[in-house]
Amino acid sequence: MATQNGNSGTTVTGVDCANAQGADRLLCLIQDPYSGTFHADAFWASLGTSIAAMILITLAFSLMRPRNTIVYAPKVKYADEKHAPPKLGKGLFEWVGPVTRAKEGMLVEKTGLDAAVFLRFTRMLRNIFLSLGVIAIAVLIPANVIGSNKTAINQFSKGGQSFFMTMTPQYPDPRRTESLWVHVVCVWAIDLVVAFFLWRNYGAIVRLRRQYFDSPEYLQSLHSRTLMVTDIPPADRSDEGILRLADQVEHTAALPRASIGRNVKELPDMIEEHNEAVRALESVLAKYLKNPDQLPAKRPTMKASKKYRANNGAHDVDAIDYLTSRIRELETEITHVRESIDKRNAMPFGFASYERIEDAHTVAFAAKKKHPQGTTIRLAPRPNDLIWQNLPLSKKQRSWRRFWNNFWVAILTILWIAPNALIAIFLSNLSNLASIWPGFRDNFQRNHKTWAAVQGIASPALTSLIYLILPIIFRRMSIRGGDTTKTSRERHVATKLYAFFVFNNLIIFSVFSVIYSFVAAVVKNREKEDAWHAVIEGAFFFKLLGGLSQVSYFWVIWLLQRQLGAAADLAQMINLVWTWFCRTFMAPTPRQEIEWTAPPPFDYAVYYNYFLFYATVALCFSTLQPLVLPITALYFAVDYWLKKYLLLYVLITKTESGGQHWRFLFNRLIFAVCLSNIVMGLVIRGASGGWYKVYFMVPPGFLMLGVKWYCAKTFDNQMIYYTKATLKDPEHLAEPGKKVRKNDRIQSRFGHPALYKPLMTPMVHAKARHVLSEIYRGRLDNSDTASTTGYSDIAMDQMSHSHPGKTARFAPPAQKEMFEVVPESRLDFEHFKNRAEFADALGGNGELYGRPDDLVSERSSTPRSFLGNGNASGNSSRASSPGGRSERSVSAHHQRVGSSPLTSPRDNAFQSNVHPAYRDDPSSGSYGDIGHQNRGRGMYTMSNESENRLLHGAQPVGHATPDEDVGREAYGLDRWRTGGSGYMGLPGREIPDEGVTGYDYYRGRR
């Protein structure tokens, strides 16, 4: 027993660690890297400093908050009336009351379901560890104190460790081994507590999901009624092919609208290259025009890209001319590709949108076990959640990519073992490095204070940098691995991060020295006896108990220090320091200054990994060092409160999944409990409790697996599907000869954003407006290249403002500025939050600002995101932001046709047949600009041409006979479900000639 404790003894090879040097000293450090690192005073010092620092940081936040609302409460300014959080006063602690009073219902409405699920998960962990903390203080610690060997503790403890050693089973009293039955009982209690909270919160998450299904945002969204079909065979790659595939799964009362994906080929890469060129030009101009009244004598230069070096040579070129030329060339190429996109071949994916949510979910549920023609049919995510480049991948390609992705993650995880051990042994304690490196020892002793400062900064800084880079690496690997949605990508990133942390930072970090000592002892004993007896003599379980008990002190201090990270998140220290540094010492572009004022997105994958890892560490060391349980409860209690403020006032959800992260969290906690059961079993075996006590700890593991199976069977379908079956109501079936309106079917489309997303315009500070003509040698205008015409995902071409009767596509090109000049007063996210270029990275899906991209328009039934931006502002030629609204309206047209500017009898008749979520609200002002433009809308909701300016700039139209039966036709569903040769009598189309069923025919008639 004496050989396991620290460098004061000897290694298994007989080296005296107290006087060892060089290589022998390295062996001592590997065997016991934590010797001398823990002292009783270290615990109290860490507890005091972490709590004191947290209080000081929180006070600093309370002082700075009223003076920096852009940093500490941006959502109050930018969110619309519905999603804006409660306003805060200017007092020091006036932020505490609103955060405390915010209940879960309000959190769902103000922050979204993903944020509410995160806070519920944090609150669940707090409650779990508060309950387990009571067990630790009332049961585990007294049992360990009673059952410990006081003589052995006094012999081997050092630096005041005896107090903490008595709370662990490291030195059990051979006469009181029966006290280890308390550990067995506590294992059962811990598993039952965790199982209860998991079951209880699973039901609560299901209730939140059902409320989410009934919310207006979901009922009015496009993705709620849309199916995504992948792996479509070549014969069915058409709109009608998708309809046939959906009909093979389940017959529905309504016929969906289908849209096959089109091959955009190089278009996304061209747009990405264009955006990079725009940002590069903005950076060059910001530096060159930092003082526009005193320009540098030499114009900025740069190396041309290797791809275009043949045209520009290997020498430096004028950066401004080169980048503006590249931007113009790319815009021309993008316009050409967009206009010719219909000539591309169809892709093996598509979408089918139903009029009723029930129909879409019924088909999706039925498709769980059906794969017609080898396809996969499931509910479509939000359009901004899709990773478009992975949708065309086949099942084989996706499986192969996933295999290689997991392979490289495993290699990276294994390769990190050596650097992790070196950081733990040497960088965190430079005296260890000095003890084996004579050349460094002299410098270390001469400059002890300097190296002490380096030691305090280098290890946490390097570790933090690596953990910042890891999520980026795993995200890119997940995209290359074939993930089709950002939600699944984030889930896989969190899964890989959790596996990486548990393997390297918990398992390897905790048992590395134990494994080394055991292997060295076996090798030494192998010389005297056979291998089996050498393994037995190695006393693996006893060494494991000692090693885990030693490292448990480290985890106690480490968990205490997590409070600092929680407080630092609240203070937004990194963002404040970085923004101040860039504005003071660098030349930020207008775009960067605008992005700095936007609410930052919350990184769910990273924080879920952190919380799961903290919980796993606490569960695994719950019987070894019971203090970890109340310490972990303290952390989650504090961080729940702080994260609640951040999610309510500061952070946004970049891609809302509707609470779909819950099952991943549930499964990882089940794994954490099972892993802790294994660790506790090994501890009891190492404490000479015998195998029979370990056998009694096996059933709780099966209990946790049973809880997982029960919850999956009971809750999963309710959480995923709005309904599992829909009534075949005869009233919804169109009888032969019955007149049905064209607009009775929702014409919704999913389209690749590269086909309609406006291109970025280079931004320049307004103070440099007067010198633009001097520094730019080309034209200061360019034609609009954000045309999206010719693709079926767009309802119709925009009309030309200057040439009535012509679309913008065929009208003479307008002259628009090459640069967007942004005055100082507009360097605020408020003026640009509805632009695609900012909303994609900083605005989530626009729901927070009253403009959800996934909302189905009442007039055209086309989602907003596929219509471009209807709000013009500033001087942008390709993108828009909120600004003044034109005084022109469609009221004159209503007067011509003899109807009310707000409603008409025909509209009222149509409204009665439309789902309530899609009925027009006359008070919303969506039909005109006659005094109703803001009534019923959110504070920041702006008008949209897809709703009320469709005829802007059009030629006057002729009169229509009020009683004329326009847009009606007779058809019955039995006519297209009996032939099998094609879909006939589709709503809103003439019946094609027999045999004409190709995609081009239907596309040409659109």
PDB file of N, CA and C in Angstrom, residues 205-275:
ATOM      1  N   ILE A 205     -40.963  17.887 -21.694  1.00  0.00           N
ATOM      2  CA  ILE A 205     -40.506  18.260 -23.037  1.00  0.00           C
ATOM      3  C   ILE A 205     -41.561  17.917 -24.070  1.00  0.00           C
ATOM      4  N   VAL A 206     -42.225  16.784 -23.906  1.00  0.00           N
ATOM      5  CA  VAL A 206     -43.298  16.415 -24.839  1.00  0.00           C
ATOM      6  C   VAL A 206     -44.422  17.439 -24.775  1.00  0.00           C
ATOM      7  N   ARG A 207     -44.781  17.890 -23.581  1.00  0.00           N
ATOM      8  CA  ARG A 207     -45.831  18.915 -23.465  1.00  0.00           C
ATOM      9  C   ARG A 207     -45.399  20.210 -24.146  1.00  0.00           C
ATOM     10  N   LEU A 208     -44.143  20.586 -23.997  1.00  0.00           N
ATOM     11  CA  LEU A 208     -43.657  21.781 -24.682  1.00  0.00           C
ATOM     12  C   LEU A 208     -43.721  21.598 -26.195  1.00  0.00           C
ATOM     13  N   ARG A 209     -43.384  20.425 -26.668  1.00  0.00           N
ATOM     14  CA  ARG A 209     -43.441  20.173 -28.111  1.00  0.00           C
ATOM     15  C   ARG A 209     -44.879  20.229 -28.624  1.00  0.00           C
ATOM     16  N   ARG A 210     -45.812  19.697 -27.877  1.00  0.00           N
ATOM     17  CA  ARG A 210     -47.212  19.745 -28.314  1.00  0.00           C
ATOM     18  C   ARG A 210     -47.719  21.188 -28.338  1.00  0.00           C
ATOM     19  N   GLN A 211     -47.306  21.982 -27.357  1.00  0.00           N
ATOM     20  CA  GLN A 211     -47.658  23.405 -27.381  1.00  0.00           C
ATOM     21  C   GLN A 211     -47.004  24.109 -28.559  1.00  0.00           C
ATOM     22  N   TYR A 212     -45.803  23.705 -28.887  1.00  0.00           N
ATOM     23  CA  TYR A 212     -45.097  24.272 -30.043  1.00  0.00           C
ATOM     24  C   TYR A 212     -45.832  23.927 -31.333  1.00  0.00           C
ATOM     25  N   PHE A 213     -46.349  22.707 -31.442  1.00  0.00           N
ATOM     26  CA  PHE A 213     -47.112  22.318 -32.631  1.00  0.00           C
ATOM     27  C   PHE A 213     -48.362  23.177 -32.803  1.00  0.00           C
ATOM     28  N   ASP A 214     -48.952  23.611 -31.697  1.00  0.00           N
ATOM     29  CA  ASP A 214     -50.180  24.404 -31.760  1.00  0.00           C
ATOM     30  C   ASP A 214     -49.916  25.908 -31.803  1.00  0.00           C
ATOM     31  N   SER A 215     -48.658  26.322 -31.809  1.00  0.00           N
ATOM     32  CA  SER A 215     -48.340  27.749 -31.807  1.00  0.00           C
ATOM     33  C   SER A 215     -48.592  28.357 -33.180  1.00  0.00           C
ATOM     34  N   PRO A 216     -48.921  29.644 -33.249  1.00  0.00           N
ATOM     35  CA  PRO A 216     -49.141  30.288 -34.557  1.00  0.00           C
ATOM     36  C   PRO A 216     -47.910  30.216 -35.458  1.00  0.00           C
ATOM     37  N   GLU A 217     -46.695  30.319 -34.866  1.00  0.00           N
ATOM     38  CA  GLU A 217     -45.479  30.267 -35.684  1.00  0.00           C
ATOM     39  C   GLU A 217     -45.370  28.940 -36.425  1.00  0.00           C
ATOM     40  N   TYR A 218     -45.695  27.860 -35.734  1.00  0.00           N
ATOM     41  CA  TYR A 218     -45.595  26.550 -36.381  1.00  0.00           C
ATOM     42  C   TYR A 218     -46.729  26.340 -37.371  1.00  0.00           C
ATOM     43  N   LEU A 219     -47.936  26.726 -36.997  1.00  0.00           N
ATOM     44  CA  LEU A 219     -49.082  26.518 -37.882  1.00  0.00           C
ATOM     45  C   LEU A 219     -48.954  27.333 -39.165  1.00  0.00           C
ATOM     46  N   GLN A 220     -48.271  28.474 -39.110  1.00  0.00           N
ATOM     47  CA  GLN A 220     -48.136  29.321 -40.286  1.00  0.00           C
ATOM     48  C   GLN A 220     -46.821  29.081 -41.033  1.00  0.00           C
ATOM     49  N   SER A 221     -46.040  28.107 -40.601  1.00  0.00           N
ATOM     50  CA  SER A 221     -44.735  27.880 -41.226  1.00  0.00           C
ATOM     51  C   SER A 221     -44.857  26.923 -42.400  1.00  0.00           C
ATOM     52  N   LEU A 222     -43.910  27.007 -43.274  1.00  0.00           N
ATOM     53  CA  LEU A 222     -43.885  26.147 -44.442  1.00  0.00           C
ATOM     54  C   LEU A 222     -43.412  24.748 -44.098  1.00  0.00           C
ATOM     55  N   HIS A 223     -42.371  24.637 -43.279  1.00  0.00           N
ATOM     56  CA  HIS A 223     -41.792  23.316 -43.033  1.00  0.00           C
ATOM     57  C   HIS A 223     -42.736  22.410 -42.255  1.00  0.00           C
ATOM     58  N   SER A 224     -43.725  22.981 -41.537  1.00  0.00           N
ATOM     59  CA  SER A 224     -44.626  22.157 -40.741  1.00  0.00           C
ATOM     60  C   SER A 224     -45.487  21.253 -41.610  1.00  0.00           C
ATOM     61  N   ARG A 225     -45.679  21.581 -42.865  1.00  0.00           N
ATOM     62  CA  ARG A 225     -46.540  20.815 -43.768  1.00  0.00           C
ATOM     63  C   ARG A 225     -45.764  20.284 -44.976  1.00  0.00           C
ATOM     64  N   THR A 226     -44.460  20.214 -44.853  1.00  0.00           N
ATOM     65  CA  THR A 226     -43.625  19.825 -45.984  1.00  0.00           C
ATOM     66  C   THR A 226     -42.839  18.562 -45.666  1.00  0.00           C
ATOM     67  N   LEU A 227     -42.728  17.687 -46.654  1.00  0.00           N
ATOM     68  CA  LEU A 227     -41.914  16.481 -46.552  1.00  0.00           C
ATOM     69  C   LEU A 227     -40.662  16.640 -47.398  1.00  0.00           C
ATOM     70  N   MET A 228     -39.567  16.083 -46.915  1.00  0.00           N
ATOM     71  CA  MET A 228     -38.328  16.053 -47.683  1.00  0.00           C
ATOM     72  C   MET A 228     -38.095  14.627 -48.154  1.00  0.00           C
ATOM     73  N   VAL A 229     -37.901  14.479 -49.440  1.00  0.00           N
ATOM     74  CA  VAL A 229     -37.706  13.167 -50.049  1.00  0.00           C
ATOM     75  C   VAL A 229     -36.282  13.104 -50.584  1.00  0.00           C
ATOM     76  N   THR A 230     -35.512  12.123 -50.152  1.00  0.00           N
ATOM     77  CA  THR A 230     -34.134  11.953 -50.612  1.00  0.00           C
ATOM     78  C   THR A 230     -33.963  10.575 -51.231  1.00  0.00           C
ATOM     79  N   ASP A 231     -32.834  10.397 -51.921  1.00  0.00           N
ATOM     80  CA  ASP A 231     -32.493   9.130 -52.593  1.00  0.00           C
ATOM     81  C   ASP A 231     -33.540   8.767 -53.643  1.00  0.00           C
ATOM     82  N   ILE A 232     -34.006   9.769 -54.383  1.00  0.00           N
ATOM     83  CA  ILE A 232     -35.017   9.523 -55.414  1.00  0.00           C
ATOM     84  C   ILE A 232     -34.353   8.871 -56.625  1.00  0.00           C
ATOM     85  N   PRO A 233     -34.886   7.772 -57.137  1.00  0.00           N
ATOM     86  CA  PRO A 233     -34.303   7.139 -58.323  1.00  0.00           C
ATOM     87  C   PRO A 233     -34.487   8.018 -59.561  1.00  0.00           C
ATOM     88  N   PRO A 234     -33.664   7.840 -60.590  1.00  0.00           N
ATOM     89  CA  PRO A 234     -33.746   8.711 -61.776  1.00  0.00           C
ATOM     90  C   PRO A 234     -35.121   8.758 -62.426  1.00  0.00           C
ATOM     91  N   ALA A 235     -35.839   7.654 -62.419  1.00  0.00           N
ATOM     92  CA  ALA A 235     -37.135   7.619 -63.095  1.00  0.00           C
ATOM     93  C   ALA A 235     -38.170   8.508 -62.427  1.00  0.00           C
ATOM     94  N   ASP A 236     -37.985   8.827 -61.146  1.00  0.00           N
ATOM     95  CA  ASP A 236     -38.974   9.614 -60.417  1.00  0.00           C
ATOM     96  C   ASP A 236     -38.493  11.022 -60.091  1.00  0.00           C
ATOM     97  N   ARG A 237     -37.444  11.484 -60.740  1.00  0.00           N
ATOM     98  CA  ARG A 237     -36.900  12.807 -60.441  1.00  0.00           C
ATOM     99  C   ARG A 237     -37.655  13.887 -61.207  1.00  0.00           C
ATOM    100  N   SER A 238     -38.885  14.100 -60.777  1.00  0.00           N
ATOM    101  CA  SER A 238     -39.740  15.144 -61.337  1.00  0.00           C
ATOM    102  C   SER A 238     -40.777  15.496 -60.287  1.00  0.00           C
ATOM    103  N   ASP A 239     -41.494  16.570 -60.523  1.00  0.00           N
ATOM    104  CA  ASP A 239     -42.524  16.964 -59.569  1.00  0.00           C
ATOM    105  C   ASP A 239     -43.577  15.872 -59.416  1.00  0.00           C
ATOM    106  N   GLU A 240     -44.061  15.355 -60.531  1.00  0.00           N
ATOM    107  CA  GLU A 240     -45.084  14.318 -60.441  1.00  0.00           C
ATOM    108  C   GLU A 240     -44.518  13.012 -59.911  1.00  0.00           C
ATOM    109  N   GLY A 241     -43.200  12.786 -60.086  1.00  0.00           N
ATOM    110  CA  GLY A 241     -42.577  11.608 -59.510  1.00  0.00           C
ATOM    111  C   GLY A 241     -42.616  11.641 -57.989  1.00  0.00           C
ATOM    112  N   ILE A 242     -42.407  12.812 -57.424  1.00  0.00           N
ATOM    113  CA  ILE A 242     -42.496  12.955 -55.971  1.00  0.00           C
ATOM    114  C   ILE A 242     -43.919  12.701 -55.499  1.00  0.00           C
ATOM    115  N   LEU A 243     -44.900  13.182 -56.262  1.00  0.00           N
ATOM    116  CA  LEU A 243     -46.292  12.936 -55.898  1.00  0.00           C
ATOM    117  C   LEU A 243     -46.607  11.447 -55.882  1.00  0.00           C
ATOM    118  N   ARG A 244     -46.092  10.706 -56.850  1.00  0.00           N
ATOM    119  CA  ARG A 244     -46.328   9.260 -56.884  1.00  0.00           C
ATOM    120  C   ARG A 244     -45.693   8.575 -55.680  1.00  0.00           C
ATOM    121  N   LEU A 245     -44.475   8.985 -55.330  1.00  0.00           N
ATOM    122  CA  LEU A 245     -43.785   8.369 -54.197  1.00  0.00           C
ATOM    123  C   LEU A 245     -44.539   8.632 -52.890  1.00  0.00           C
ATOM    124  N   ALA A 246     -45.001   9.862 -52.701  1.00  0.00           N
ATOM    125  CA  ALA A 246     -45.750  10.183 -51.485  1.00  0.00           C
ATOM    126  C   ALA A 246     -47.064   9.416 -51.433  1.00  0.00           C
ATOM    127  N   ASP A 247     -47.689   9.231 -52.577  1.00  0.00           N
ATOM    128  CA  ASP A 247     -48.967   8.533 -52.608  1.00  0.00           C
ATOM    129  C   ASP A 247     -48.804   7.046 -52.339  1.00  0.00           C
ATOM    130  N   GLN A 248     -47.629   6.492 -52.660  1.00  0.00           N
ATOM    131  CA  GLN A 248     -47.378   5.077 -52.363  1.00  0.00           C
ATOM    132  C   GLN A 248     -47.270   4.827 -50.865  1.00  0.00           C
ATOM    133  N   VAL A 249     -46.890   5.854 -50.121  1.00  0.00           N
ATOM    134  CA  VAL A 249     -46.759   5.704 -48.670  1.00  0.00           C
ATOM    135  C   VAL A 249     -48.116   5.778 -48.001  1.00  0.00           C
ATOM    136  N   GLU A 250     -48.903   6.807 -48.329  1.00  0.00           N
ATOM    137  CA  GLU A 250     -50.189   7.015 -47.680  1.00  0.00           C
ATOM    138  C   GLU A 250     -51.060   7.899 -48.559  1.00  0.00           C
ATOM    139  N   HIS A 251     -52.300   7.487 -48.779  1.00  0.00           N
ATOM    140  CA  HIS A 251     -53.254   8.327 -49.498  1.00  0.00           C
ATOM    141  C   HIS A 251     -53.726   9.440 -48.570  1.00  0.00           C
ATOM    142  N   THR A 252     -53.762  10.637 -49.061  1.00  0.00           N
ATOM    143  CA  THR A 252     -54.252  11.779 -48.286  1.00  0.00           C
ATOM    144  C   THR A 252     -55.398  12.439 -49.022  1.00  0.00           C
ATOM    145  N   ALA A 253     -56.177  13.211 -48.261  1.00  0.00           N
ATOM    146  CA  ALA A 253     -57.343  13.864 -48.850  1.00  0.00           C
ATOM    147  C   ALA A 253     -56.947  14.936 -49.840  1.00  0.00           C
ATOM    148  N   ALA A 254     -55.815  15.580 -49.601  1.00  0.00           N
ATOM    149  CA  ALA A 254     -55.386  16.686 -50.455  1.00  0.00           C
ATOM    150  C   ALA A 254     -54.148  16.281 -51.239  1.00  0.00           C
ATOM    151  N   LEU A 255     -54.043  16.819 -52.422  1.00  0.00           N
ATOM    152  CA  LEU A 255     -52.893  16.575 -53.283  1.00  0.00           C
ATOM    153  C   LEU A 255     -51.796  17.584 -52.959  1.00  0.00           C
ATOM    154  N   PRO A 256     -50.588  17.132 -52.627  1.00  0.00           N
ATOM    155  CA  PRO A 256     -49.522  18.089 -52.267  1.00  0.00           C
ATOM    156  C   PRO A 256     -48.957  18.780 -53.491  1.00  0.00           C
ATOM    157  N   ARG A 257     -48.203  19.816 -53.249  1.00  0.00           N
ATOM    158  CA  ARG A 257     -47.423  20.483 -54.274  1.00  0.00           C
ATOM    159  C   ARG A 257     -45.986  19.992 -54.162  1.00  0.00           C
ATOM    160  N   ALA A 258     -45.400  19.597 -55.241  1.00  0.00           N
ATOM    161  CA  ALA A 258     -44.070  18.998 -55.233  1.00  0.00           C
ATOM    162  C   ALA A 258     -43.070  19.870 -55.967  1.00  0.00           C
ATOM    163  N   SER A 259     -41.828  19.748 -55.580  1.00  0.00           N
ATOM    164  CA  SER A 259     -40.744  20.491 -56.220  1.00  0.00           C
ATOM    165  C   SER A 259     -39.489  19.638 -56.183  1.00  0.00           C
ATOM    166  N   ILE A 260     -39.014  19.246 -57.333  1.00  0.00           N
ATOM    167  CA  ILE A 260     -37.783  18.466 -57.427  1.00  0.00           C
ATOM    168  C   ILE A 260     -36.586  19.413 -57.352  1.00  0.00           C
ATOM    169  N   GLY A 261     -35.522  18.941 -56.709  1.00  0.00           N
ATOM    170  CA  GLY A 261     -34.327  19.749 -56.616  1.00  0.00           C
ATOM    171  C   GLY A 261     -33.620  19.857 -57.950  1.00  0.00           C
ATOM    172  N   ARG A 262     -32.981  20.974 -58.183  1.00  0.00           N
ATOM    173  CA  ARG A 262     -32.246  21.215 -59.424  1.00  0.00           C
ATOM    174  C   ARG A 262     -30.764  21.355 -59.130  1.00  0.00           C
ATOM    175  N   ASN A 263     -29.956  20.913 -60.043  1.00  0.00           N
ATOM    176  CA  ASN A 263     -28.512  20.941 -59.879  1.00  0.00           C
ATOM    177  C   ASN A 263     -27.994  22.368 -60.064  1.00  0.00           C
ATOM    178  N   VAL A 264     -27.556  22.983 -58.982  1.00  0.00           N
ATOM    179  CA  VAL A 264     -27.028  24.340 -59.063  1.00  0.00           C
ATOM    180  C   VAL A 264     -25.533  24.348 -59.344  1.00  0.00           C
ATOM    181  N   LYS A 265     -24.923  23.194 -59.302  1.00  0.00           N
ATOM    182  CA  LYS A 265     -23.502  23.001 -59.630  1.00  0.00           C
ATOM    183  C   LYS A 265     -22.604  24.022 -58.945  1.00  0.00           C
ATOM    184  N   GLU A 266     -21.913  24.843 -59.717  1.00  0.00           N
ATOM    185  CA  GLU A 266     -20.889  25.709 -59.140  1.00  0.00           C
ATOM    186  C   GLU A 266     -21.444  26.991 -58.535  1.00  0.00           C
ATOM    187  N   LEU A 267     -22.748  27.202 -58.574  1.00  0.00           N
ATOM    188  CA  LEU A 267     -23.323  28.464 -58.116  1.00  0.00           C
ATOM    189  C   LEU A 267     -23.029  28.773 -56.649  1.00  0.00           C
ATOM    190  N   PRO A 268     -23.214  27.843 -55.706  1.00  0.00           N
ATOM    191  CA  PRO A 268     -22.882  28.181 -54.303  1.00  0.00           C
ATOM    192  C   PRO A 268     -21.421  28.564 -54.111  1.00  0.00           C
ATOM    193  N   ASP A 269     -20.512  27.874 -54.801  1.00  0.00           N
ATOM    194  CA  ASP A 269     -19.089  28.220 -54.678  1.00  0.00           C
ATOM    195  C   ASP A 269     -18.804  29.599 -55.253  1.00  0.00           C
ATOM    196  N   MET A 270     -19.478  29.941 -56.333  1.00  0.00           N
ATOM    197  CA  MET A 270     -19.286  31.259 -56.927  1.00  0.00           C
ATOM    198  C   MET A 270     -19.782  32.354 -55.988  1.00  0.00           C
ATOM    199  N   ILE A 271     -20.930  32.114 -55.333  1.00  0.00           N
ATOM    200  CA  ILE A 271     -21.461  33.104 -54.406  1.00  0.00           C
ATOM    201  C   ILE A 271     -20.544  33.241 -53.203  1.00  0.00           C
ATOM    202  N   GLU A 272     -20.014  32.129 -52.714  1.00  0.00           N
ATOM    203  CA  GLU A 272     -19.084  32.192 -51.594  1.00  0.00           C
ATOM    204  C   GLU A 272     -17.822  32.956 -51.973  1.00  0.00           C
ATOM    205  N   GLU A 273     -17.315  32.713 -53.176  1.00  0.00           N
ATOM    206  CA  GLU A 273     -16.138  33.450 -53.639  1.00  0.00           C
ATOM    207  C   GLU A 273     -16.458  34.942 -53.783  1.00  0.00           C
ATOM    208  N   HIS A 274     -17.658  35.243 -54.265  1.00  0.00           N
ATOM    209  CA  HIS A 274     -18.076  36.646 -54.386  1.00  0.00           C
ATOM    210  C   HIS A 274     -18.123  37.323 -53.025  1.00  0.00           C
ATOM    211  N   ASN A 275     -18.698  36.635 -52.026  1.00  0.00           N
ATOM    212  CA  ASN A 275     -18.790  37.223 -50.693  1.00  0.00           C
ATOM    213  C   ASN A 275     -17.408  37.441 -50.077  1.00  0.00           C
TER     214      ASN A 275
END
